[in-house]
Tab-separated table of C-alpha atoms in Angstrom:
chain	number	residue	atom	x	y	z
A	1	LEU	CA	83.394	79.141	94.297
A	2	THR	CA	85.853	81.575	95.789
A	3	THR	CA	84.572	83.982	98.171
A	4	PRO	CA	82.280	86.714	97.573
A	5	ALA	CA	82.234	90.178	99.440
A	6	SER	CA	79.197	89.438	101.370
A	7	LEU	CA	77.857	85.783	101.662
A	8	GLY	CA	75.484	85.946	105.037
A	9	ALA	CA	72.196	87.122	106.463
A	10	LYS	CA	70.125	87.474	109.268
A	11	PRO	CA	67.235	84.513	110.382
A	12	GLY	CA	63.906	85.353	108.467
A	13	ASP	CA	66.255	88.027	105.764
A	14	GLU	CA	65.892	87.233	102.363
A	15	VAL	CA	69.395	88.257	100.619
A	16	GLU	CA	70.789	88.313	97.091
A	17	LEU	CA	74.242	86.976	96.564
A	18	VAL	CA	76.610	86.894	93.816
A	19	LEU	CA	77.952	83.761	93.780
A	20	THR	CA	81.528	84.099	91.900
A	21	GLY	CA	83.941	81.052	90.323
A	22	THR	CA	84.354	79.369	87.703
A	23	ASN	CA	82.007	76.717	86.043
A	24	LEU	CA	78.810	78.369	86.803
A	25	ALA	CA	77.007	78.474	83.714
A	26	ASP	CA	73.873	76.347	83.222
A	27	ALA	CA	73.313	75.798	87.068
A	28	VAL	CA	70.730	73.466	88.045
A	29	GLY	CA	70.262	74.114	91.741
A	30	VAL	CA	72.063	75.348	94.649
A	31	THR	CA	72.023	74.010	98.056
A	32	LEU	CA	72.135	75.824	101.257
A	33	SER	CA	73.134	74.042	104.520
A	34	ALA	CA	70.862	76.324	106.710
A	35	PRO	CA	67.577	75.967	106.954
A	36	GLY	CA	65.588	78.255	104.273
A	37	GLU	CA	64.893	78.240	100.085
A	38	VAL	CA	67.226	79.616	97.450
A	39	ALA	CA	65.851	80.648	93.871
A	40	ILE	CA	68.206	81.367	90.731
A	41	PRO	CA	66.477	84.165	88.968
A	42	THR	CA	66.460	83.676	85.228
A	43	ASP	CA	66.048	87.687	84.407
A	44	GLY	CA	69.092	89.345	82.588
A	45	LYS	CA	71.007	86.264	81.437
A	46	ASN	CA	71.609	85.279	84.831
A	47	GLY	CA	73.228	81.488	84.741
A	48	THR	CA	74.505	82.281	81.314
A	49	ASP	CA	77.822	83.680	83.000
A	50	ALA	CA	80.676	81.068	83.987
A	51	ALA	CA	82.180	83.488	86.568
A	52	LYS	CA	79.017	84.380	88.576
A	53	LEU	CA	75.770	83.570	89.632
A	54	ARG	CA	73.037	85.404	90.844
A	55	VAL	CA	71.024	83.358	93.404
A	56	LYS	CA	68.480	84.839	96.336
A	57	VAL	CA	68.044	83.003	99.830
A	58	GLN	CA	65.099	83.516	102.244
A	59	VAL	CA	66.442	82.309	105.236
A	60	ASP	CA	64.242	80.793	107.825
A	61	PRO	CA	62.967	83.052	110.615
A	62	LYS	CA	63.735	80.113	112.992
A	63	CYS	CA	67.531	79.238	111.667
A	64	PRO	CA	69.771	79.041	114.478
A	65	ILE	CA	73.196	81.452	114.330
A	66	GLY	CA	75.918	79.716	112.573
A	67	LEU	CA	78.225	78.921	109.996
A	68	TYR	CA	76.634	76.979	107.079
A	69	THR	CA	77.505	75.923	103.763
A	70	VAL	CA	76.587	77.079	99.864
A	71	ARG	CA	77.241	75.055	96.428
A	72	VAL	CA	76.335	75.049	93.139
A	73	ALA	CA	75.588	72.359	91.057
A	74	THR	CA	75.763	72.742	87.352
A	75	LYS	CA	75.336	70.593	83.872
A	76	HIS	CA	78.949	69.498	84.599
A	77	GLY	CA	79.254	69.230	88.610
A	78	VAL	CA	78.791	70.428	91.819
A	79	SER	CA	80.820	73.186	93.079
A	80	ASN	CA	83.233	73.241	96.394
A	81	ALA	CA	81.493	74.489	99.392
A	82	ARG	CA	81.792	78.117	100.443
A	83	PRO	CA	80.610	79.173	104.079
A	84	PHE	CA	77.538	81.427	104.510
A	85	VAL	CA	76.846	82.944	107.800
A	86	VAL	CA	73.810	83.359	109.848
A	87	ASP	CA	73.801	86.021	112.574
A	88	ALA	CA	71.166	88.215	114.258
A	89	LEU	CA	73.427	91.655	114.491
A	90	PRO	CA	73.001	94.479	112.129
A	91	LEU	CA	75.336	94.902	109.604
A	92	VAL	CA	77.630	97.542	108.381
A	93	ALA	CA	78.855	97.783	104.911
A	94	SER	CA	82.562	99.169	105.015
A	95	THR	CA	82.612	102.448	103.283
A	96	GLY	CA	86.142	101.494	101.797
A	97	SER	CA	87.089	104.728	102.440
A	98	ASN	CA	88.162	104.384	106.369
A	99	ARG	CA	91.805	103.483	105.598
A	100	SER	CA	93.110	105.552	107.782
A	101	LYS	CA	92.428	106.695	111.566
A	102	ASP	CA	91.180	110.320	110.666
A	103	ALA	CA	88.704	108.586	108.408
A	104	ALA	CA	87.677	106.219	110.635
A	105	GLN	CA	84.101	104.743	109.855
A	106	ALA	CA	81.604	105.549	112.971
A	107	VAL	CA	79.930	102.161	114.269
A	108	SER	CA	77.546	101.254	117.123
A	109	ALA	CA	77.875	97.958	119.349
A	110	PRO	CA	76.927	95.505	118.584
A	111	CYS	CA	77.039	94.719	115.046
A	112	VAL	CA	78.900	93.465	111.966
A	113	ALA	CA	80.797	95.536	109.673
A	114	SER	CA	81.789	93.681	106.563
A	115	GLY	CA	84.213	95.045	103.965
A	116	SER	CA	87.766	93.788	102.489
A	117	VAL	CA	91.525	94.326	103.531
A	118	ALA	CA	94.272	94.680	100.745
A	119	ALA	CA	97.481	93.146	101.914
A	120	GLU	CA	99.271	95.488	103.915
A	121	THR	CA	96.206	97.865	104.358
A	122	SER	CA	93.771	98.465	107.596
A	123	GLU	CA	90.805	99.635	107.802
A	124	PHE	CA	89.469	101.633	110.737
A	125	TYR	CA	86.248	102.148	112.653
A	126	LYS	CA	85.172	104.572	115.306
A	127	LEU	CA	83.091	103.487	118.590
A	128	LYS	CA	81.568	105.132	121.119
A	129	VAL	CA	81.866	102.935	124.660
A	130	ALA	CA	80.648	103.222	127.968
A	131	ALA	CA	82.745	103.066	131.526
A	132	GLY	CA	82.247	99.591	132.383
A	133	GLN	CA	81.245	98.063	129.175
A	134	ARG	CA	82.677	94.841	127.970
A	135	LEU	CA	83.209	94.318	124.113
A	136	ALA	CA	84.286	91.395	121.794
A	137	PHE	CA	86.105	92.459	118.683
A	138	GLU	CA	86.330	89.207	116.524
A	139	VAL	CA	87.252	88.944	113.014
A	140	LEU	CA	85.776	86.409	110.693
A	141	ALA	CA	88.472	85.681	107.598
A	142	ARG	CA	90.385	82.301	107.748
A	143	ARG	CA	87.383	80.185	108.959
A	144	ILE	CA	85.158	81.637	105.675
A	145	GLY	CA	88.090	80.717	103.418
A	146	SER	CA	89.332	84.518	103.117
A	147	PRO	CA	93.418	84.600	102.800
A	148	LEU	CA	93.627	87.525	105.488
A	149	ASP	CA	95.403	86.578	108.258
A	150	PRO	CA	94.115	89.164	110.557
A	151	ILE	CA	94.964	91.641	113.334
A	152	VAL	CA	93.073	93.661	115.757
A	153	VAL	CA	94.257	96.602	117.511
A	154	LEU	CA	92.668	99.025	119.552
A	155	HIS	CA	94.011	103.148	119.794
A	156	ASP	CA	92.568	105.576	121.538
A	157	ALA	CA	89.840	108.034	119.206
A	158	LYS	CA	91.355	111.540	120.807
A	159	THR	CA	95.683	110.991	121.105
A	160	LYS	CA	95.254	108.232	117.895
A	161	ARG	CA	97.841	106.395	120.004
A	162	GLU	CA	97.584	102.164	120.329
A	163	LEU	CA	96.115	101.215	123.339
A	164	ILE	CA	99.236	99.286	125.097
A	165	ASP	CA	97.955	95.317	125.124
A	166	LEU	CA	94.421	95.695	123.501
A	167	TYR	CA	95.707	93.980	119.802
A	168	ALA	CA	94.472	90.422	119.104
A	169	ASP	CA	96.122	87.846	116.569
A	170	ASP	CA	95.762	84.174	115.844
A	171	THR	CA	93.335	83.860	118.709
A	172	PRO	CA	93.594	79.990	119.906
A	173	GLY	CA	90.766	78.220	118.638
A	174	LEU	CA	90.292	80.713	115.400
A	175	GLN	CA	92.130	79.020	113.148
A	176	GLY	CA	94.274	81.706	112.937
A	177	ASP	CA	91.346	84.249	112.867
A	178	CYS	CA	91.600	86.533	115.994
A	179	ARG	CA	89.380	88.394	118.907
A	180	LEU	CA	89.439	90.676	121.567
A	181	THR	CA	87.520	91.109	124.950
A	182	HIS	CA	88.072	93.884	126.847
A	183	THR	CA	85.835	95.973	129.628
A	184	PHE	CA	86.459	99.741	129.135
A	185	LYS	CA	87.483	101.874	132.794
A	186	GLU	CA	85.986	105.064	130.784
A	187	ALA	CA	83.453	106.032	128.634
A	188	GLY	CA	84.761	107.643	125.191
A	189	GLU	CA	85.519	106.556	122.113
A	190	VAL	CA	87.954	104.141	120.612
A	191	LEU	CA	89.285	103.006	117.143
A	192	VAL	CA	89.283	99.289	116.045
A	193	GLU	CA	92.144	98.936	113.233
A	194	VAL	CA	91.581	95.619	111.039
């Protein structure tokens, strides 16, 4: 299995995932280490393409938030494990057009922004903050098998200037991923660059 664009859900959600990789034809089962049920739809010739497989996942409503794994068993063997994230935060899909400060995608906290960043590029998100509000910005990339070596940088939304010392890179304990926690003194808008 390779890393798909989206591999997660909320407790109680039913999601359809498109697993990508090689040798996925003739799947006989999918295992998920999270509490829930997995089904392989048979419509649209699903299960005949060696490069992708659609599966439906029903996450148990009582499933604890955390990092789990998913694997595919075919007539030829069992795949490697890929991460499956269960999180209670609302998911915001990247528009893909948020590649500059002027085109930053508006989001509200708390949320999970899901997208992909090409080499030597950035994605920008715009967020309103309140005076005294403490927020954490974390990138989950290396820990879920992505080749991205992430950096988070905060910018003032009005001036577009980087906020000095408000960046994170290779946070200890996060396997090359990053986390930035900050308490905002004043209300306003901030740009988050990933």
